[in-house]
Tab-separated table of C-alpha atoms in Angstrom:
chain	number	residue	atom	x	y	z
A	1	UNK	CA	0.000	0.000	0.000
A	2	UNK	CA	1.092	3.573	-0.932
A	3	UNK	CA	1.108	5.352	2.657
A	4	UNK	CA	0.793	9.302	3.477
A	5	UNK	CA	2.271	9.189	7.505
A	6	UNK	CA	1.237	12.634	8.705
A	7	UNK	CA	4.005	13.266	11.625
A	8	UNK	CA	3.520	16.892	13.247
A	9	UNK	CA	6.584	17.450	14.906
A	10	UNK	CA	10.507	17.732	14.472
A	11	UNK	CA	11.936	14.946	12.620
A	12	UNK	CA	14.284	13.185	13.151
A	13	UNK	CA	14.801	13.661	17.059
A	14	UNK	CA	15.539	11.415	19.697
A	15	UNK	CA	12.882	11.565	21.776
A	16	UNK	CA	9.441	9.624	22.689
A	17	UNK	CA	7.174	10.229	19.724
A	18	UNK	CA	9.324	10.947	16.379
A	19	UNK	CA	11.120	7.878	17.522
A	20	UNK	CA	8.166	6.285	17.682
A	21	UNK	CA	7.667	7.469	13.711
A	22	UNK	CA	10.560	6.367	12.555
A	23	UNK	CA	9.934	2.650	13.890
A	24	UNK	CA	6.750	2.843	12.598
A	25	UNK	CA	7.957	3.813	9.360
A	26	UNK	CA	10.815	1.281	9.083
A	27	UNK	CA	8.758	-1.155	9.998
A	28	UNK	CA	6.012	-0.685	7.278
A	29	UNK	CA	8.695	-0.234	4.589
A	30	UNK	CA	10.291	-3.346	5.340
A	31	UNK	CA	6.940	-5.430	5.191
A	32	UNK	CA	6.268	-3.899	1.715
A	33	UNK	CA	4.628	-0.470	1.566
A	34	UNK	CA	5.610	2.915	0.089
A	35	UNK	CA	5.526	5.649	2.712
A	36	UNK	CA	5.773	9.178	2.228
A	37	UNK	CA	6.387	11.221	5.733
A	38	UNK	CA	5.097	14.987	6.216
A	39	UNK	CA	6.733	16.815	9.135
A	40	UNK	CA	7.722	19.359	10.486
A	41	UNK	CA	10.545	21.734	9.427
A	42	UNK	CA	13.235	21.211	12.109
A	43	UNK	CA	15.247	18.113	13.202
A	44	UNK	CA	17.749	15.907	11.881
A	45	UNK	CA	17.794	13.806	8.455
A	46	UNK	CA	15.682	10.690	8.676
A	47	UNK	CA	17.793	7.330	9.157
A	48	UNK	CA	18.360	6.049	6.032
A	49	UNK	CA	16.613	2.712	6.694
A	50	UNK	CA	13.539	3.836	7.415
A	51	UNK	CA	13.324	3.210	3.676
A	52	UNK	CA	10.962	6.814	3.131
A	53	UNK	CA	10.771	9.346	1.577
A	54	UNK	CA	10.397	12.511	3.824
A	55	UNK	CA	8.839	15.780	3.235
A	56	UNK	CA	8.600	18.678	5.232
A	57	UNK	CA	6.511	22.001	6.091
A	58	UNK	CA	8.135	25.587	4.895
A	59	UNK	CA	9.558	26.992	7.940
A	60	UNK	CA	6.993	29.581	9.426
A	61	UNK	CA	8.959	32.215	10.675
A	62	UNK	CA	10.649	32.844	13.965
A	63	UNK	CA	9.633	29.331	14.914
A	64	UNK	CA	12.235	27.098	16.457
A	65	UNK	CA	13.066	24.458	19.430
A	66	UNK	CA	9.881	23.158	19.197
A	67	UNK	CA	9.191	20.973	22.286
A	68	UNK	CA	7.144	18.261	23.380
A	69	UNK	CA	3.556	18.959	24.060
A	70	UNK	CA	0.456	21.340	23.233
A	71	UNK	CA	2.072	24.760	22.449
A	72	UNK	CA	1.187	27.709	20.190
A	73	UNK	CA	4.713	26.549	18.273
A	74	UNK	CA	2.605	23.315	17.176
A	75	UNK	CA	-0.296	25.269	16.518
A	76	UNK	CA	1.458	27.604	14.181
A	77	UNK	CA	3.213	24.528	12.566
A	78	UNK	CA	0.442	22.519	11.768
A	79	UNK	CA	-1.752	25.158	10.073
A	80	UNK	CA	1.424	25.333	7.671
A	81	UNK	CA	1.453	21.475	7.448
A	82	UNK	CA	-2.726	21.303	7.086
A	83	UNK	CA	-2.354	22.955	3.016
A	84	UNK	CA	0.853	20.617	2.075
A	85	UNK	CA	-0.558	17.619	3.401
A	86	UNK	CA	-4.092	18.238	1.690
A	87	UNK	CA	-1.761	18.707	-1.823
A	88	UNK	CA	0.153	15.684	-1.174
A	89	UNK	CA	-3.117	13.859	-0.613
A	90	UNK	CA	-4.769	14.917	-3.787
A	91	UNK	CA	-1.365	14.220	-6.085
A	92	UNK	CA	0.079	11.641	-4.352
A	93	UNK	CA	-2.714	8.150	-5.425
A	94	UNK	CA	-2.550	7.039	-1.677
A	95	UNK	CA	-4.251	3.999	-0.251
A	96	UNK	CA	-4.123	5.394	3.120
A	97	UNK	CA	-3.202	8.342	5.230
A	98	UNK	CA	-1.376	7.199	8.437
A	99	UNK	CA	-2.169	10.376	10.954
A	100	UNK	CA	0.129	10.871	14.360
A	101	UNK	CA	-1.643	12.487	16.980
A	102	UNK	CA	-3.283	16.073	16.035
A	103	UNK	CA	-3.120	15.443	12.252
A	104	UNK	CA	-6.074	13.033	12.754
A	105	UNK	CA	-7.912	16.308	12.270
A	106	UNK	CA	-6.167	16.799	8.752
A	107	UNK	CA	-6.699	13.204	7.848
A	108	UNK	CA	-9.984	14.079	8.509
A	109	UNK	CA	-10.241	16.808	6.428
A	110	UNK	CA	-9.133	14.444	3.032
A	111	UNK	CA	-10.673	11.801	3.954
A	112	UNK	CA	-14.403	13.848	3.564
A	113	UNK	CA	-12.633	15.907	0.381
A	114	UNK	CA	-10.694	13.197	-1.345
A	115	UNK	CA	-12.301	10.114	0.420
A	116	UNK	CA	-9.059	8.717	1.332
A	117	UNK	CA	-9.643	6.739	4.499
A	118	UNK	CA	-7.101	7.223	7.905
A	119	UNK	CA	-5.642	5.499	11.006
A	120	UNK	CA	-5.928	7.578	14.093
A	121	UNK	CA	-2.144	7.132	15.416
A	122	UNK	CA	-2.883	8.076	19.006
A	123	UNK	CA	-0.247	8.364	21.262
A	124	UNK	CA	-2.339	10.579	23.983
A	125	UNK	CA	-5.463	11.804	24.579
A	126	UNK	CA	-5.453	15.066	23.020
A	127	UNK	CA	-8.267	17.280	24.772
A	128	UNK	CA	-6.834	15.123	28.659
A	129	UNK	CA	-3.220	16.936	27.651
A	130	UNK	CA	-4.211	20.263	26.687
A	131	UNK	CA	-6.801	20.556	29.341
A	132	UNK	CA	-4.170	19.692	31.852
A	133	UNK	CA	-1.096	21.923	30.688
A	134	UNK	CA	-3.448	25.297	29.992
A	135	UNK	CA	-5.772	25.948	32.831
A	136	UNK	CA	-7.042	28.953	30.093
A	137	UNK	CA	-8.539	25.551	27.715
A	138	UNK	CA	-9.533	23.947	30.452
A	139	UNK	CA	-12.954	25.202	30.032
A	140	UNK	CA	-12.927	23.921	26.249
A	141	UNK	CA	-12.716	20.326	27.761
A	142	UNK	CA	-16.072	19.084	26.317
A	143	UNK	CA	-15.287	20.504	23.117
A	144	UNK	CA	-12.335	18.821	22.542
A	145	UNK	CA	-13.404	15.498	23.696
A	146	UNK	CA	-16.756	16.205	20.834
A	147	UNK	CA	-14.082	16.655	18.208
A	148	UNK	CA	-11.623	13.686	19.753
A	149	UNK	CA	-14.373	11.270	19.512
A	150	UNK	CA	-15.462	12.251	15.783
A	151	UNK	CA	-12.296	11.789	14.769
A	152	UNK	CA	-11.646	8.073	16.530
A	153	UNK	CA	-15.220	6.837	15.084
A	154	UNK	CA	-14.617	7.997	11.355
A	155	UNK	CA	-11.489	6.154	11.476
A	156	UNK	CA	-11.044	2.748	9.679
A	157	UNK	CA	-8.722	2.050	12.483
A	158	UNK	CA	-7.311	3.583	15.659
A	159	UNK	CA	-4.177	2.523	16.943
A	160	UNK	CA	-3.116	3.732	20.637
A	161	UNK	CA	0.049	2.544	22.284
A	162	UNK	CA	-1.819	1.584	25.146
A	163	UNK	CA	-4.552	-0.057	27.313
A	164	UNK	CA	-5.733	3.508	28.807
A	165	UNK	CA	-6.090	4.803	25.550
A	166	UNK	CA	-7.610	1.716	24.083
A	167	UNK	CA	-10.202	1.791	26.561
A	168	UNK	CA	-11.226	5.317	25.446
A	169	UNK	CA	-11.039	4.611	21.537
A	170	UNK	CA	-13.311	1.993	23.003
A	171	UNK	CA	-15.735	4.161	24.695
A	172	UNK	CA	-15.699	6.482	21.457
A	173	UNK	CA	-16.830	3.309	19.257
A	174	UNK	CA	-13.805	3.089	17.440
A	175	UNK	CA	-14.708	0.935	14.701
A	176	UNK	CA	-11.324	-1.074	14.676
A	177	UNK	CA	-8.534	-1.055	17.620
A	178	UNK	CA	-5.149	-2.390	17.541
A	179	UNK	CA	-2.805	-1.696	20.298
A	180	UNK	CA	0.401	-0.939	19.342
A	181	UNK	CA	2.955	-0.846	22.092
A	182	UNK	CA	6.307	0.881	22.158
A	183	UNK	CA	9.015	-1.526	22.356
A	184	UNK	CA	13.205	-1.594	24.113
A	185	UNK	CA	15.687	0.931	22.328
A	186	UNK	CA	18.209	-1.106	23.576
A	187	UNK	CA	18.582	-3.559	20.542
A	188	UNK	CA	18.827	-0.171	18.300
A	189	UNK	CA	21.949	0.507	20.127
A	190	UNK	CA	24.967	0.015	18.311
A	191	UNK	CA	28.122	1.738	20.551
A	192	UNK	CA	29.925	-0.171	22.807
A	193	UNK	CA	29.031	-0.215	26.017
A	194	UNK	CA	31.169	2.184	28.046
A	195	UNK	CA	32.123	0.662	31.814
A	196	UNK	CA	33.504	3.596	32.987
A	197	UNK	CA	30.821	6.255	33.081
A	198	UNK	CA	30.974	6.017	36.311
A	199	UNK	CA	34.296	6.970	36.719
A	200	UNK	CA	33.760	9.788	34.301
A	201	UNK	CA	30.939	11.586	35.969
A	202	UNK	CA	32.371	10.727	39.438
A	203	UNK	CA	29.478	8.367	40.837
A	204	UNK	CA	31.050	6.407	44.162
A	205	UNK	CA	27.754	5.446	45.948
A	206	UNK	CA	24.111	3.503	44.800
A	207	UNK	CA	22.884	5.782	41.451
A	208	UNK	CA	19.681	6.212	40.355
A	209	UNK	CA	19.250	7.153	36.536
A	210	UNK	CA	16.363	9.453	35.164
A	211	UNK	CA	16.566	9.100	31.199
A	212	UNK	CA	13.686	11.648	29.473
A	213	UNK	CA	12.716	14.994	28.809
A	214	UNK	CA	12.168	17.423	31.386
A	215	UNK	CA	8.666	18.312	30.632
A	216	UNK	CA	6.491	19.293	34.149
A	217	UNK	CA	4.334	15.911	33.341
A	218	UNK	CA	7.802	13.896	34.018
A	219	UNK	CA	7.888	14.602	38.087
A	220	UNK	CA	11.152	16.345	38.319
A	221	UNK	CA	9.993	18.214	40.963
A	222	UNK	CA	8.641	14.934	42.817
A	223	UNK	CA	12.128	13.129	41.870
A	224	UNK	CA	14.600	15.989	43.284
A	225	UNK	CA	12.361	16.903	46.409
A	226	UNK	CA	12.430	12.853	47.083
A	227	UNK	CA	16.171	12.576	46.813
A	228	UNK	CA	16.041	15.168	49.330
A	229	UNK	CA	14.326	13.496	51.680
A	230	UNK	CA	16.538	10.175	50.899
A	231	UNK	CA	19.517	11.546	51.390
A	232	UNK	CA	19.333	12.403	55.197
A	233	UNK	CA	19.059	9.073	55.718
A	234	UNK	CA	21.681	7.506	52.801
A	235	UNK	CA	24.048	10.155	52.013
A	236	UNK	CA	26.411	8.547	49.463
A	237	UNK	CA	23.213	8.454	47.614
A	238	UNK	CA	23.902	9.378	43.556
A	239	UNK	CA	20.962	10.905	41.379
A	240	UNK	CA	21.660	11.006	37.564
A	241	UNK	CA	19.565	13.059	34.986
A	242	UNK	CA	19.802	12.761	31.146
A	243	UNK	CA	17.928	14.388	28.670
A	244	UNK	CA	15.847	17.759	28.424
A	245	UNK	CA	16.380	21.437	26.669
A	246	UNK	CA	19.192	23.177	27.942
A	247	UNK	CA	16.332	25.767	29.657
A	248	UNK	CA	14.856	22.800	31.572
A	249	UNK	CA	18.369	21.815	32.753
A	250	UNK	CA	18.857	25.135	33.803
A	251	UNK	CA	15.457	25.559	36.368
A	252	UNK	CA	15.830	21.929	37.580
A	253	UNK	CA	19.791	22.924	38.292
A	254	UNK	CA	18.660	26.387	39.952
A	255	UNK	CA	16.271	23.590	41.838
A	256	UNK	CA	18.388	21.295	43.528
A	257	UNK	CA	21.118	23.969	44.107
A	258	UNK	CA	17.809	25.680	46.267
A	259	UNK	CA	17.392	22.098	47.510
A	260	UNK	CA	21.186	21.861	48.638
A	261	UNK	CA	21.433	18.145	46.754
A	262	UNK	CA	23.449	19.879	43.713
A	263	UNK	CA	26.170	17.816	45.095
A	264	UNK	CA	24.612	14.801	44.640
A	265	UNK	CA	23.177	15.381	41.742
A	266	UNK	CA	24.291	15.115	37.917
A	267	UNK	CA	22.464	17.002	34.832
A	268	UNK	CA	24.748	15.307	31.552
A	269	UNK	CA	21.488	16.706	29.013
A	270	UNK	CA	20.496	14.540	26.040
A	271	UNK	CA	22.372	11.671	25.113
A	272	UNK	CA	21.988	9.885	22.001
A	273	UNK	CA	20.131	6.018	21.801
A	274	UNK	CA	23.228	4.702	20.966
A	275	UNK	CA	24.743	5.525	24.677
A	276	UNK	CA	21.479	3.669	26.815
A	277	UNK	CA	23.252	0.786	27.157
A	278	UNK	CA	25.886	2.239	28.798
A	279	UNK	CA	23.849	4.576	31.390
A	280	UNK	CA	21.781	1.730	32.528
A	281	UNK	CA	25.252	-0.154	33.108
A	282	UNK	CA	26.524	3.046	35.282
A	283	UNK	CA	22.812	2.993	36.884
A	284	UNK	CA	22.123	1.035	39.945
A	285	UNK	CA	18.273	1.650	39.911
A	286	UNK	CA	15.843	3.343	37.239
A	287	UNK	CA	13.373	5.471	38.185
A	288	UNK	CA	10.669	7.463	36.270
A	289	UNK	CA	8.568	10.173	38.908
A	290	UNK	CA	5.816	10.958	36.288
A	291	UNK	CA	3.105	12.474	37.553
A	292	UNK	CA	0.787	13.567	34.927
A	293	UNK	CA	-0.688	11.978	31.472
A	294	UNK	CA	-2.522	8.178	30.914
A	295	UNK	CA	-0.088	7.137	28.213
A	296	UNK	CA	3.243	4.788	28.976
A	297	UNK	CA	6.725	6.482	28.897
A	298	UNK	CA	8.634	5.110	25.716
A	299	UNK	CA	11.305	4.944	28.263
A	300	UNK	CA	9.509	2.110	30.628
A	301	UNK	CA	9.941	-0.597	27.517
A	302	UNK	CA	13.414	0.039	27.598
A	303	UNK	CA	13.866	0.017	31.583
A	304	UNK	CA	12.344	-3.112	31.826
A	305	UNK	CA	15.047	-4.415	29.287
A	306	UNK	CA	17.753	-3.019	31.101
A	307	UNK	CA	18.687	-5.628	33.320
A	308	UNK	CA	18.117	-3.134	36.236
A	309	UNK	CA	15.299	-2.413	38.907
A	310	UNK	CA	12.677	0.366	38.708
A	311	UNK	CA	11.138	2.883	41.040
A	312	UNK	CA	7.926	4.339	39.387
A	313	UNK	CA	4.839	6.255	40.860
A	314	UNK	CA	1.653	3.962	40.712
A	315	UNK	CA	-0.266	5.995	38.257
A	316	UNK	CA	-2.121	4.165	35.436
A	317	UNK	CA	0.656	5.480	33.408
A	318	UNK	CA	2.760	3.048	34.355
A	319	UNK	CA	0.259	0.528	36.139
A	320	UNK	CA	-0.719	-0.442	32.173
A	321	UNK	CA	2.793	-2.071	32.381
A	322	UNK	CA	4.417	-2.432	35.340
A	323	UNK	CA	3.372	-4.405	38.411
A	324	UNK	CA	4.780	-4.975	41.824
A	325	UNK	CA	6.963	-8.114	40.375
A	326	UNK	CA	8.352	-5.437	37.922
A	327	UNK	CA	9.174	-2.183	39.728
A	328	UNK	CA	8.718	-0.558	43.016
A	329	UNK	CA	5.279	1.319	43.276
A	330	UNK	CA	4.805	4.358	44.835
A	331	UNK	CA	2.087	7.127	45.122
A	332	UNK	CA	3.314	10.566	43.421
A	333	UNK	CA	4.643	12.303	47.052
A	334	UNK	CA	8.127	12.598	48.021
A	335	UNK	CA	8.025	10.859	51.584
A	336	UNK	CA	6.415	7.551	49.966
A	337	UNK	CA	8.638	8.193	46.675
A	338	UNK	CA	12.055	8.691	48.948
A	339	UNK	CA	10.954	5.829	50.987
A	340	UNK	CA	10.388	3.493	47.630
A	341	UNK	CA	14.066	4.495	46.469
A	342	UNK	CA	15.262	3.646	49.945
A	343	UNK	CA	13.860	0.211	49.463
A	344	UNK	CA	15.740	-0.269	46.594
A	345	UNK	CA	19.341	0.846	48.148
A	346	UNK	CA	18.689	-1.674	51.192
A	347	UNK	CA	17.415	-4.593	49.837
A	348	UNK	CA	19.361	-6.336	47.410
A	349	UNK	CA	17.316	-9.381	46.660
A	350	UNK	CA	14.297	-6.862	45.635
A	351	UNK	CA	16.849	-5.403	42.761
A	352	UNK	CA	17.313	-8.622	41.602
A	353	UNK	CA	13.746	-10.018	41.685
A	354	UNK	CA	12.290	-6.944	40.020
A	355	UNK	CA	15.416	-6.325	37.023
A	356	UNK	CA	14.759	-10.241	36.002
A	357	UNK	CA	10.762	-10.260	36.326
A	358	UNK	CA	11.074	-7.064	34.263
A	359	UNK	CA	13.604	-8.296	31.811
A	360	UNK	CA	11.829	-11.267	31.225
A	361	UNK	CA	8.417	-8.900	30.803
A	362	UNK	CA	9.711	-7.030	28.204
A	363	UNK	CA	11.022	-10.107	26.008
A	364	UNK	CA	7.764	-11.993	26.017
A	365	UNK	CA	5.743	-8.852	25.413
A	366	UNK	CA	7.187	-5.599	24.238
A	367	UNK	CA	9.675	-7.097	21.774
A	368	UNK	CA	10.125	-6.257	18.038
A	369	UNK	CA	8.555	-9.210	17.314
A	370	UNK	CA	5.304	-8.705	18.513
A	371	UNK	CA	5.180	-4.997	17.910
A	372	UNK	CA	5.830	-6.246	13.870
A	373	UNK	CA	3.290	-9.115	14.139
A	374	UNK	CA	1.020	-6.084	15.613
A	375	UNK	CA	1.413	-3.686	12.657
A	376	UNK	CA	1.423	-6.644	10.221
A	377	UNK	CA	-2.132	-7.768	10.957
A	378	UNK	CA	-3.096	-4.604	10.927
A	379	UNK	CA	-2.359	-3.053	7.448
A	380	UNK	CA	-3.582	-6.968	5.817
A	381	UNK	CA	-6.977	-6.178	7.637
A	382	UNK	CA	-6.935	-2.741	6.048
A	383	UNK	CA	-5.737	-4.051	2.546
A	384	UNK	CA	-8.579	-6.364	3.219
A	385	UNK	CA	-11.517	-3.760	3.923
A	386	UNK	CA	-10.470	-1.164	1.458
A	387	UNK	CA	-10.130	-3.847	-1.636
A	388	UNK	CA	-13.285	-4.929	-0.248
């Protein structure tokens, strides 16, 4: 099938959703479909076997560093990406238009112009997100959800990336669902792995790794006012943060110099795929303080490969996934979130229970495998309908 993949964001960056694009791409190249990718104008080229052939929006002007999330940025960009993707549509003989998140609403657009049927690509719950990150929109709430739901049920397929989001294509009346998890990075990895990171960023006592951006929804507030709290108790204590914008970086710095843990704590900013191997071998514990949102972390699939164990707030975002036998649990508060890290420092037969109940988790369901088989079944039962 000849594919449109709407992607409204930078490309390529590594970071949760455009590397979520690019699998998705490679993937459907390499089972036999022609895909043609419309994003944004910033970010890197497109790895070359992804096997696509990307386009991109003219730059609207003064609009950079576009980050993750609702902002006027993405608003801006996508009514410059609305027009090209409506004349690639119309030119371009597709079978399908493959829609990530707010580009449903274009898809929707050609599909009652050019009759082109879409797959809702939904990695959150639009009108949840906004509502939550503008108090101003909150209002709008109902609205949104109208619009969210026309676009699921018009569909010929939605495709969340997990069981919370499932559930409410479900509720919508999606008229076809197929989950489609996010899988380990890990394999993708190609550096060696390097042993002494630890040495490098001068770690001597038990570290705990946050690997993300540094969006408010990630808990870095929660995480830095926890190690806080653990530290009076275990003061060789290491924390370890990688990834965010250098502005992030800078407040969360600001933060924990306020906090007086600056000296226990290391901001190294983004680090490519390539190096996860070799920060979850300098990590003694994983931890991921979200607080906010009902979709999974890309990250989790790749913590539960790592071979190491996991400290996580019990909030359906991560209760989709992980369990008890998989991570330590806690409720989003620093006391209970300190006290779940201190856990992990004492008891040594806990790491090892959870790191091999989660490695073994994420190779008998989050591998490539399954995520192919997934996608596979998928696009036949599309083939299938449309032909039919």
């Amino acid at each position: 099938m000849k594919i449109l993949l709407l992607a409204p964001h930078p490309l390529y960056q590594e970071r949760g959703t455009p590397i979520a694009v690019y699998m998705l791409a490679k993937t459907l190249a390499q089972q036999g479909h022609k895909i043609d990718i419309l994003a944004y104008h910033e970010g890197s080229c497109v790895p070359q076997d992804t096997n696509a052939s990307v386009y991109r929006i003219s730059a609207p002007p003064f609009i950079h560093g576009i980050k993750p999330g609702f902002s006027i940025k993405k608003i801006i960009c996508d009514c410059f990406m609305l027009p090209k993707a409506f004349k690639m549509a119309k030119t371009g003989n597709y079978d399908i238009v493959h829609a990530v998140e707010e580009s449903v609403f274009m898809a929707m657009m050609i599909h009652k112009r050019l009759k082109i049927p879409y797959v809702y690509d939904m990695d959150s719950s639009m009108p949840h997100q906004i509502a939550e990150n503008s108090k101003l929109l909150a209002p709008l709430l109902p609205v949104m959800k109208f619009f969210e739901k026309k676009a699921v049920r018009q569909a010929i397929a939605v495709v969340p990336v997990c069981d919370a989001l499932a559930d409410l294509a479900g509720k919508y009346g999606a008229a076809k669902i197929a989950v489609l998890r996010d899988i380990s990075l890990i394999n993708n990895s190609s550096a060696p792995v390097k042993n002494n990171l630890r040495q490098e960023l001068g770690i001597k006592g038990f570290c705990f790794l946050y690997l993300g951006n540094l969006e408010p929804y990630q808990g870095i507030d929660l995480l830095l006012k926890s190690f806080k709290i653990l530290l009076k108790e275990n003061q060789t204590a290491e924390l370890v943060i990688a990834g965010g914008a250098q502005s992030d970086i800078e407040k969360y710095q600001k933060i924990s110099r306020d906090l007086e843990i600056h000296d226990h704590t290391r901001f190294i900013g983004p680090r490519p795929v390539t190096e996860m191997p070799s920060l979850f071998e300098m990590a003694d514990a994983l931890v991921s303080p979200r607080t906010k949102g009902g979709n999974t972390p890309m990250k989790i699939y790749s913590y539960l490969d790592s071979g190491k164990p996991i400290i996580a707030t019990n909030l359906a975002t991560h209760t989709q996934v992980l369990d008890n036998n998989t991570a330590v649990l806690t409720p989003p508060c620093p006391q209970d979130f300190a006290q779940g890290m201190a856990r992990l420092i004492n008891d040594s037969a806990l790491r090892l229970s959870l790191a091999q109940n989660a490695k073994k988790t994420a190779l008998e369901k989050y591998s490539s495998e399954t995520y192919a088989k997934t996608l596979s079944n998928l696009y036949k039962w599309i083939e299938t309908k449309i032909h039919h």
